[in-house]
Amino acid sequence: MKLVNVMYAALLGAMVAGPLQAADAPLTPEKQKAAKELLATLDVKRSTAQLKELMFRQWLMAASSAAPRAINEDKTLSDEQKKKLMGNGEKVMKIMGDDFKTALDKVDMTKILEGAAAEAYSKSLTEQEMREVAAFNNTATGKKLQQLQPQISADAMKLATERAAEQLRGAKQTSFADMVKKIDSAPAPAAPSKDKGK
C-alpha cells in the first residue's frame, strides 16, 4: 500500500500546485452568500461525478508511469516479487485503481467541490456578477446550456484534436537512429564551476 499512498500524494500535489490558488482574502459573508446562490443553480452532483472521473484518469496516467519506478525502488520487495509485479502490469494497475476508487468514494467530493467552486467564483467574479450568472442559469437557456455544456465541451475537444492531428500528419519526426546521432554529436555539458558560491 506504500506505493499507492505515494501516488495519492503525487496526484494531489500536482493538482494543488496547479494554476488555481486560494483567494487572497477570506470570503465576505455577502460574497459567500452570492457564491452559494450561484452554486445552487449548478448541477454539483453531476460535476462531482465528472470530477471523480477526471481525478481517476489523472491518477491512472500518473500511476501507470510512476508504478514501475516505485516498484523497482521499493526495498521491501524481493527481486522475484518485483519481477512478478513488473510482469503483471495490468493486474497491478487494476488493484491499485480499485484501491484509489474506494478511497475516492470515501471523500465528500460534493462538499469539497462546493467550497472550491465558491472560492474560485468569488476570486473571479464580483458579488453582483455571481448573482447575474445565477439568474441566467435559472432561465430556460441557462438550464439548457448547463445540460449540454459537457457534450459541447467534449465535441469541441474532439474537433480540435482531429483538426490539430490533420495539421500534424506531415510534421517531421526524428527517427530513433537520428536521435542517437544527435546525442552522440551534442557537446558534453560544461563541468560545474568550482568557484560557484565563493
Coordinates of N, CA and C in Angstrom, one line a residue:
M1 N 0.8 -1.2 0.0 CA 0.0 0.0 0.0 C 0.9 1.3 0.0
K2 N 2.1 1.1 0.4 CA 3.0 2.3 0.4 C 3.1 2.9 -1.0
L3 N 3.1 2.1 -2.1 CA 3.2 2.6 -3.4 C 1.9 3.5 -3.7
V4 N 0.8 3.0 -3.3 CA -0.5 3.7 -3.6 C -0.5 5.0 -2.9
N5 N -0.1 5.0 -1.6 CA 0.0 6.3 -0.8 C 0.9 7.3 -1.5
V6 N 2.0 6.8 -2.0 CA 2.9 7.8 -2.6 C 2.3 8.4 -3.8
M7 N 1.5 7.5 -4.6 CA 0.9 8.1 -5.8 C -0.3 9.0 -5.5
Y8 N -1.0 8.7 -4.4 CA -2.1 9.6 -4.0 C -1.5 11.0 -3.7
A9 N -0.4 11.0 -3.0 CA 0.3 12.2 -2.6 C 0.8 13.0 -3.9
A10 N 1.3 12.2 -4.8 CA 1.8 12.8 -6.0 C 0.7 13.4 -6.8
L11 N -0.4 12.7 -6.9 CA -1.5 13.3 -7.7 C -2.1 14.5 -7.0
L12 N -2.3 14.4 -5.8 CA -2.9 15.6 -5.0 C -1.9 16.7 -5.1
G13 N -0.6 16.5 -4.9 CA 0.4 17.5 -5.0 C 0.3 18.2 -6.4
A14 N 0.2 17.4 -7.4 CA 0.2 18.0 -8.8 C -1.1 18.9 -9.0
M15 N -2.2 18.4 -8.4 CA -3.4 19.1 -8.5 C -3.4 20.4 -7.7
V16 N -2.8 20.4 -6.5 CA -2.8 21.6 -5.7 C -1.8 22.6 -6.3
A17 N -0.8 22.1 -6.9 CA 0.2 23.0 -7.5 C -0.2 23.6 -8.8
G18 N -1.4 23.3 -9.2 CA -2.0 23.8 -10.5 C -2.2 25.4 -10.4
P19 N -2.7 25.9 -11.5 CA -2.8 27.4 -11.6 C -3.8 28.0 -10.6
L20 N -4.8 27.3 -10.1 CA -5.8 27.9 -9.2 C -5.2 28.0 -7.8
Q21 N -5.1 29.2 -7.3 CA -4.7 29.4 -5.9 C -5.8 29.8 -5.1
A22 N -5.7 29.7 -3.8 CA -6.8 30.1 -2.9 C -6.9 31.6 -2.9
A23 N -8.1 32.1 -2.7 CA -8.4 33.5 -2.7 C -7.5 34.2 -1.7
D24 N -7.0 35.4 -2.1 CA -6.1 36.2 -1.2 C -6.7 36.6 0.1
A25 N -8.0 36.9 0.1 CA -8.7 37.3 1.3 C -9.8 36.4 1.6
P26 N -10.2 36.2 2.8 CA -11.3 35.3 3.1 C -12.6 35.8 2.5
L27 N -13.5 34.9 2.2 CA -14.8 35.3 1.6 C -15.6 36.2 2.5
T28 N -16.1 37.3 2.0 CA -17.0 38.0 2.9 C -18.3 37.3 3.0
P29 N -19.1 37.5 4.0 CA -20.4 36.8 4.1 C -21.3 37.1 2.9
E30 N -21.2 38.3 2.3 CA -22.0 38.6 1.2 C -21.6 37.9 -0.1
K31 N -20.3 37.8 -0.3 CA -19.8 37.0 -1.4 C -20.0 35.5 -1.3
Q32 N -19.9 35.1 0.0 CA -20.2 33.6 0.2 C -21.6 33.3 -0.1
K33 N -22.5 34.2 0.3 CA -23.9 34.0 0.0 C -24.2 34.0 -1.5
A34 N -23.6 35.0 -2.2 CA -23.8 35.0 -3.6 C -23.2 33.8 -4.3
A35 N -22.1 33.3 -3.8 CA -21.5 32.1 -4.4 C -22.4 30.9 -4.2
K36 N -23.0 30.8 -3.0 CA -23.9 29.7 -2.7 C -25.2 29.8 -3.6
E37 N -25.6 31.0 -3.8 CA -26.8 31.2 -4.7 C -26.4 30.7 -6.1
L38 N -25.2 31.0 -6.5 CA -24.8 30.6 -7.9 C -24.6 29.1 -7.9
L39 N -24.0 28.5 -6.9 CA -23.8 27.0 -6.8 C -25.2 26.3 -6.8
A40 N -26.2 26.9 -6.2 CA -27.5 26.3 -6.1 C -28.1 26.1 -7.5
T41 N -27.6 26.9 -8.5 CA -28.2 26.8 -9.9 C -27.4 25.8 -10.7
L42 N -26.3 25.3 -10.2 CA -25.5 24.3 -10.9 C -25.7 22.9 -10.5
D43 N -25.5 22.0 -11.3 CA -25.7 20.6 -11.0 C -24.4 20.0 -10.4
V44 N -24.2 20.3 -9.1 CA -23.0 20.0 -8.4 C -22.8 18.4 -8.4
K45 N -23.9 17.7 -8.2 CA -23.7 16.2 -8.2 C -23.1 15.7 -9.5
R46 N -23.6 16.2 -10.6 CA -23.0 15.7 -11.9 C -21.6 16.2 -12.0
S47 N -21.3 17.4 -11.5 CA -19.9 17.9 -11.6 C -19.0 17.1 -10.7
T48 N -19.6 16.6 -9.5 CA -18.8 15.8 -8.6 C -18.5 14.5 -9.3
A49 N -19.4 13.9 -10.0 CA -19.1 12.6 -10.7 C -18.1 12.8 -11.7
Q50 N -18.2 13.9 -12.5 CA -17.2 14.2 -13.5 C -15.8 14.5 -12.9
L51 N -15.8 15.2 -11.8 CA -14.5 15.5 -11.1 C -13.9 14.2 -10.6
K52 N -14.6 13.3 -10.1 CA -14.1 12.0 -9.6 C -13.5 11.2 -10.8
E53 N -14.2 11.2 -11.9 CA -13.7 10.5 -13.1 C -12.5 11.2 -13.6
L54 N -12.4 12.5 -13.7 CA -11.2 13.2 -14.1 C -10.0 12.9 -13.2
M55 N -10.3 12.9 -11.9 CA -9.2 12.6 -10.9 C -8.7 11.2 -11.1
F56 N -9.6 10.3 -11.4 CA -9.2 8.9 -11.6 C -8.3 8.8 -12.8
R57 N -8.8 9.5 -13.9 CA -8.0 9.4 -15.2 C -6.6 10.0 -15.0
Q58 N -6.5 11.2 -14.2 CA -5.2 11.8 -14.0 C -4.4 10.9 -13.1
W59 N -5.0 10.3 -12.1 CA -4.3 9.3 -11.2 C -3.7 8.2 -12.1
L60 N -4.6 7.6 -12.9 CA -4.2 6.5 -13.7 C -3.0 6.8 -14.6
M61 N -3.0 8.0 -15.2 CA -1.8 8.4 -16.1 C -0.6 8.5 -15.2
A62 N -0.7 9.2 -14.0 CA 0.4 9.3 -13.2 C 0.9 8.0 -12.6
A63 N 0.0 7.2 -12.2 CA 0.3 5.9 -11.6 C 1.0 4.9 -12.6
S64 N 0.5 4.9 -13.8 CA 1.0 4.0 -14.8 C 2.4 4.3 -15.2
S65 N 2.8 5.6 -15.2 CA 4.2 5.9 -15.5 C 5.1 5.8 -14.2
A66 N 4.5 6.0 -13.0 CA 5.3 6.0 -11.8 C 5.4 4.6 -11.2
A67 N 4.5 3.7 -11.4 CA 4.5 2.4 -10.8 C 5.8 1.6 -11.0
P68 N 6.2 1.5 -12.3 CA 7.5 0.7 -12.5 C 8.6 1.2 -11.7
R69 N 8.8 2.5 -11.6 CA 10.0 3.0 -10.9 C 9.8 2.8 -9.4
A70 N 8.5 3.0 -8.9 CA 8.2 2.8 -7.5 C 8.4 1.4 -7.1
I71 N 8.0 0.4 -8.0 CA 8.3 -1.0 -7.7 C 9.7 -1.3 -7.6
N72 N 10.5 -0.8 -8.6 CA 12.0 -1.0 -8.6 C 12.7 -0.5 -7.3
E73 N 12.2 0.7 -6.8 CA 12.8 1.4 -5.7 C 12.3 0.8 -4.4
D74 N 11.3 0.0 -4.3 CA 10.7 -0.5 -3.1 C 11.7 -1.5 -2.5
K75 N 12.3 -1.2 -1.4 CA 13.3 -2.0 -0.7 C 12.7 -3.2 0.0
T76 N 11.4 -3.1 0.2 CA 10.7 -4.2 1.0 C 10.4 -5.4 0.0
L77 N 10.6 -5.2 -1.3 CA 10.3 -6.3 -2.2 C 11.5 -7.1 -2.6
S78 N 11.4 -8.4 -2.8 CA 12.5 -9.2 -3.3 C 12.6 -9.0 -4.8
D79 N 13.7 -9.4 -5.4 CA 13.8 -9.3 -6.8 C 12.7 -10.1 -7.5
E80 N 12.4 -11.3 -7.0 CA 11.4 -12.1 -7.5 C 10.0 -11.4 -7.5
Q81 N 9.7 -10.8 -6.4 CA 8.4 -10.1 -6.2 C 8.3 -8.9 -7.2
K82 N 9.5 -8.2 -7.4 CA 9.5 -7.1 -8.3 C 9.2 -7.6 -9.7
K83 N 9.9 -8.7 -10.1 CA 9.7 -9.3 -11.4 C 8.3 -9.7 -11.7
K84 N 7.6 -10.3 -10.7 CA 6.2 -10.7 -10.8 C 5.3 -9.5 -11.0
L85 N 5.6 -8.4 -10.2 CA 4.8 -7.2 -10.3 C 5.0 -6.6 -11.7
M86 N 6.2 -6.5 -12.1 CA 6.5 -5.8 -13.4 C 5.9 -6.6 -14.6
G87 N 5.8 -7.9 -14.4 CA 5.3 -8.8 -15.5 C 3.7 -8.8 -15.5
N88 N 3.1 -8.2 -14.5 CA 1.7 -8.2 -14.4 C 1.1 -6.8 -14.2
G89 N 1.6 -5.9 -15.1 CA 1.3 -4.5 -15.0 C -0.2 -4.2 -15.0
E90 N -1.0 -4.9 -15.9 CA -2.4 -4.7 -15.9 C -3.1 -5.0 -14.6
K91 N -2.7 -6.2 -14.1 CA -3.3 -6.6 -12.8 C -2.9 -5.7 -11.7
V92 N -1.7 -5.2 -11.6 CA -1.2 -4.3 -10.6 C -2.0 -3.0 -10.7
M93 N -2.2 -2.5 -11.9 CA -3.0 -1.2 -12.1 C -4.4 -1.4 -11.8
K94 N -5.0 -2.6 -12.0 CA -6.4 -2.8 -11.7 C -6.5 -2.8 -10.1
I95 N -5.6 -3.5 -9.4 CA -5.7 -3.5 -8.0 C -5.5 -2.1 -7.4
M96 N -4.5 -1.4 -7.9 CA -4.3 0.0 -7.4 C -5.5 0.9 -7.8
G97 N -6.0 0.7 -9.0 CA -7.2 1.5 -9.4 C -8.4 1.3 -8.5
D98 N -8.6 0.0 -8.2 CA -9.7 -0.3 -7.3 C -9.5 0.3 -5.9
D99 N -8.3 0.3 -5.4 CA -8.0 0.9 -4.1 C -8.2 2.4 -4.2
F100 N -7.8 3.1 -5.3 CA -7.9 4.5 -5.4 C -9.4 4.9 -5.5
K101 N -10.2 4.1 -6.3 CA -11.6 4.4 -6.4 C -12.3 4.3 -5.0
T102 N -11.9 3.2 -4.3 CA -12.5 3.0 -2.9 C -12.2 4.2 -2.0
A103 N -11.0 4.6 -2.0 CA -10.6 5.8 -1.2 C -11.3 7.1 -1.7
L104 N -11.4 7.2 -3.0 CA -12.1 8.4 -3.5 C -13.6 8.5 -3.2
D105 N -14.2 7.3 -3.1 CA -15.6 7.2 -2.7 C -15.8 7.6 -1.3
K106 N -14.8 7.6 -0.5 CA -14.9 8.0 1.0 C -14.8 9.5 1.2
V107 N -14.3 10.2 0.1 CA -14.1 11.6 0.2 C -15.4 12.3 -0.1
D108 N -15.8 13.3 0.7 CA -17.0 14.1 0.5 C -16.7 15.1 -0.6
M109 N -16.7 14.6 -1.9 CA -16.4 15.4 -3.0 C -17.3 16.6 -3.3
T110 N -18.6 16.4 -3.0 CA -19.6 17.4 -3.2 C -19.3 18.6 -2.3
K111 N -19.0 18.4 -1.0 CA -18.6 19.4 -0.1 C -17.3 20.1 -0.5
I112 N -16.4 19.3 -0.9 CA -15.1 19.9 -1.4 C -15.3 20.7 -2.6
L113 N -16.1 20.2 -3.6 CA -16.3 20.9 -4.8 C -17.1 22.2 -4.6
E114 N -18.0 22.2 -3.7 CA -18.8 23.4 -3.4 C -17.9 24.5 -2.8
G115 N -17.1 24.1 -1.8 CA -16.2 25.0 -1.2 C -15.1 25.6 -2.2
A116 N -14.6 24.7 -3.0 CA -13.6 25.1 -4.0 C -14.2 26.0 -5.1
A117 N -15.4 25.7 -5.5 CA -16.1 26.5 -6.5 C -16.5 27.8 -6.0
A118 N -16.9 27.9 -4.7 CA -17.3 29.2 -4.1 C -16.0 30.1 -4.1
E119 N -14.9 29.5 -3.7 CA -13.7 30.3 -3.7 C -13.3 30.7 -5.1
A120 N -13.4 29.8 -6.0 CA -12.9 30.2 -7.4 C -13.9 31.2 -8.0
Y121 N -15.2 31.0 -7.9 CA -16.1 32.0 -8.4 C -15.9 33.4 -7.7
S122 N -15.7 33.4 -6.4 CA -15.5 34.6 -5.6 C -14.3 35.3 -6.0
K123 N -13.3 34.6 -6.4 CA -12.0 35.2 -6.8 C -12.1 35.9 -8.1
S124 N -12.9 35.3 -9.0 CA -13.0 35.7 -10.4 C -14.2 36.7 -10.7
L125 N -15.2 36.6 -9.9 CA -16.4 37.4 -10.1 C -16.8 38.2 -8.9
T126 N -17.4 39.3 -9.2 CA -18.0 40.1 -8.1 C -19.2 39.5 -7.6
E127 N -19.7 40.0 -6.4 CA -21.0 39.5 -5.9 C -22.1 39.7 -6.9
Q128 N -22.1 40.9 -7.5 CA -23.2 41.2 -8.5 C -23.1 40.2 -9.7
E129 N -21.9 40.0 -10.2 CA -21.7 39.1 -11.3 C -22.2 37.7 -11.0
M130 N -21.9 37.2 -9.8 CA -22.3 35.9 -9.4 C -23.8 35.8 -9.4
R131 N -24.5 36.9 -8.9 CA -25.9 36.9 -8.9 C -26.5 36.9 -10.4
E132 N -25.8 37.6 -11.2 CA -26.3 37.7 -12.6 C -26.1 36.3 -13.3
V133 N -25.0 35.6 -13.1 CA -24.8 34.3 -13.6 C -25.9 33.3 -13.1
A134 N -26.1 33.4 -11.8 CA -27.2 32.6 -11.2 C -28.5 32.8 -11.8
A135 N -28.8 34.1 -12.0 CA -30.1 34.5 -12.7 C -30.2 33.9 -14.1
F136 N -29.1 34.0 -14.8 CA -29.1 33.4 -16.2 C -29.2 31.9 -16.1
N137 N -28.5 31.2 -15.1 CA -28.6 29.8 -15.0 C -30.1 29.3 -14.7
N138 N -30.9 30.2 -14.1 CA -32.3 29.8 -13.8 C -33.2 30.0 -15.0
T139 N -32.7 30.6 -16.1 CA -33.5 30.8 -17.3 C -33.6 29.5 -18.1
A140 N -34.5 29.4 -19.0 CA -34.6 28.2 -19.9 C -33.3 28.0 -20.6
T141 N -32.7 29.0 -21.2 CA -31.5 28.9 -21.9 C -30.3 28.5 -21.0
G142 N -30.3 29.1 -19.8 CA -29.2 28.8 -18.9 C -29.3 27.3 -18.5
K143 N -30.5 26.8 -18.2 CA -30.6 25.4 -17.9 C -30.2 24.5 -19.0
K144 N -30.6 24.9 -20.2 CA -30.2 24.1 -21.4 C -28.7 24.1 -21.6
L145 N -28.1 25.2 -21.4 CA -26.6 25.3 -21.6 C -25.9 24.4 -20.6
Q146 N -26.4 24.4 -19.3 CA -25.8 23.6 -18.3 C -25.9 22.1 -18.6
Q147 N -27.1 21.8 -19.2 CA -27.3 20.4 -19.6 C -26.4 19.9 -20.7
L148 N -26.2 20.8 -21.7 CA -25.5 20.5 -22.9 C -24.0 20.8 -22.8
Q149 N -23.6 21.6 -21.8 CA -22.2 22.0 -21.7 C -21.1 20.9 -21.7
P150 N -21.3 19.8 -21.0 CA -20.3 18.7 -21.0 C -20.2 18.1 -22.4
Q151 N -21.3 18.0 -23.2 CA -21.3 17.4 -24.5 C -20.6 18.4 -25.5
I152 N -21.0 19.7 -25.3 CA -20.4 20.8 -26.2 C -18.9 20.8 -26.0
S153 N -18.5 20.7 -24.7 CA -17.0 20.8 -24.4 C -16.3 19.5 -25.0
A154 N -16.9 18.4 -24.9 CA -16.4 17.1 -25.4 C -16.3 17.2 -26.9
D155 N -17.4 17.7 -27.6 CA -17.4 17.8 -29.0 C -16.3 18.8 -29.5
A156 N -16.1 19.9 -28.8 CA -15.1 20.9 -29.2 C -13.7 20.3 -29.0
M157 N -13.5 19.6 -27.9 CA -12.2 19.0 -27.8 C -11.9 17.9 -28.8
K158 N -12.9 17.2 -29.2 CA -12.7 16.1 -30.2 C -12.4 16.8 -31.6
L159 N -13.2 17.8 -31.9 CA -12.9 18.5 -33.2 C -11.5 19.2 -33.2
A160 N -11.2 19.8 -32.1 CA -9.9 20.5 -32.0 C -8.7 19.4 -32.2
T161 N -8.9 18.3 -31.5 CA -7.9 17.2 -31.6 C -7.8 16.7 -33.0
E162 N -8.9 16.5 -33.6 CA -8.9 15.9 -35.0 C -8.2 16.9 -36.0
R163 N -8.6 18.2 -35.8 CA -8.0 19.3 -36.7 C -6.5 19.5 -36.5
A164 N -6.1 19.4 -35.2 CA -4.7 19.5 -34.9 C -3.9 18.3 -35.5
A165 N -4.5 17.1 -35.3 CA -3.9 15.9 -35.9 C -3.7 16.0 -37.4
E166 N -4.7 16.5 -38.1 CA -4.6 16.7 -39.5 C -3.4 17.6 -39.9
Q167 N -3.2 18.6 -39.1 CA -2.1 19.5 -39.4 C -0.7 18.9 -39.0
L168 N -0.7 18.0 -38.0 CA 0.5 17.4 -37.5 C 0.9 16.2 -38.4
R169 N 0.0 15.7 -39.2 CA 0.4 14.5 -40.0 C 1.7 14.6 -40.8
G170 N 1.9 15.8 -41.4 CA 3.1 16.0 -42.2 C 4.3 16.4 -41.5
A171 N 4.2 16.6 -40.2 CA 5.3 17.1 -39.4 C 6.5 16.1 -39.4
K172 N 7.6 16.7 -39.5 CA 8.9 15.9 -39.5 C 9.1 15.3 -38.1
Q173 N 9.4 14.0 -38.1 CA 9.7 13.3 -36.8 C 11.1 12.8 -36.9
T174 N 11.8 12.9 -35.8 CA 13.2 12.4 -35.8 C 13.1 10.9 -35.4
S175 N 13.8 10.1 -36.3 CA 13.9 8.7 -36.0 C 14.7 8.4 -34.8
F176 N 14.6 7.3 -34.2 CA 15.4 6.9 -33.0 C 16.9 6.9 -33.4
A177 N 17.2 6.4 -34.6 CA 18.6 6.3 -35.1 C 19.1 7.7 -35.2
D178 N 18.3 8.7 -35.7 CA 18.8 10.1 -35.8 C 19.0 10.7 -34.4
M179 N 18.1 10.3 -33.5 CA 18.2 10.8 -32.1 C 19.6 10.4 -31.5
V180 N 20.0 9.1 -31.8 CA 21.3 8.6 -31.3 C 22.4 9.5 -31.8
K181 N 22.3 9.8 -33.2 CA 23.3 10.6 -33.8 C 23.4 12.0 -33.2
K182 N 22.2 12.6 -32.9 CA 22.2 13.9 -32.3 C 22.8 13.9 -30.9
I183 N 22.5 12.8 -30.1 CA 23.0 12.7 -28.8 C 24.5 12.6 -28.8
D184 N 25.0 11.7 -29.8 CA 26.5 11.5 -29.9 C 27.2 12.8 -30.3
S185 N 26.6 13.6 -31.2 CA 27.2 14.8 -31.7 C 27.0 16.0 -30.8
A186 N 26.2 15.9 -29.8 CA 25.9 17.1 -28.9 C 27.2 17.3 -28.0
P187 N 27.5 18.6 -27.8 CA 28.7 18.8 -26.9 C 28.4 18.4 -25.5
A188 N 29.4 17.9 -24.9 CA 29.3 17.5 -23.5 C 28.9 18.7 -22.6
P189 N 28.1 18.4 -21.6 CA 27.7 19.6 -20.7 C 28.9 20.1 -20.0
A190 N 29.0 21.4 -19.8 CA 30.1 22.0 -19.1 C 30.2 21.5 -17.7
A191 N 31.4 21.3 -17.2 CA 31.6 20.9 -15.8 C 31.2 22.1 -14.9
P192 N 30.6 21.8 -13.8 CA 30.2 22.9 -12.9 C 31.5 23.7 -12.4
S193 N 31.3 25.0 -12.3 CA 32.5 25.8 -11.9 C 32.7 25.6 -10.4
K194 N 34.0 25.5 -10.1 CA 34.4 25.3 -8.7 C 34.4 26.6 -7.9
D195 N 34.3 27.7 -8.6 CA 34.3 29.0 -8.0 C 32.9 29.4 -7.6
K196 N 31.9 28.6 -8.0 CA 30.5 29.0 -7.6 C 30.3 29.0 -6.1
G197 N 29.6 30.0 -5.7 CA 29.2 30.2 -4.3 C 30.3 30.8 -3.5
K198 N 31.4 31.1 -4.1 CA 32.5 31.8 -3.3 C 32.5 33.2 -3.4

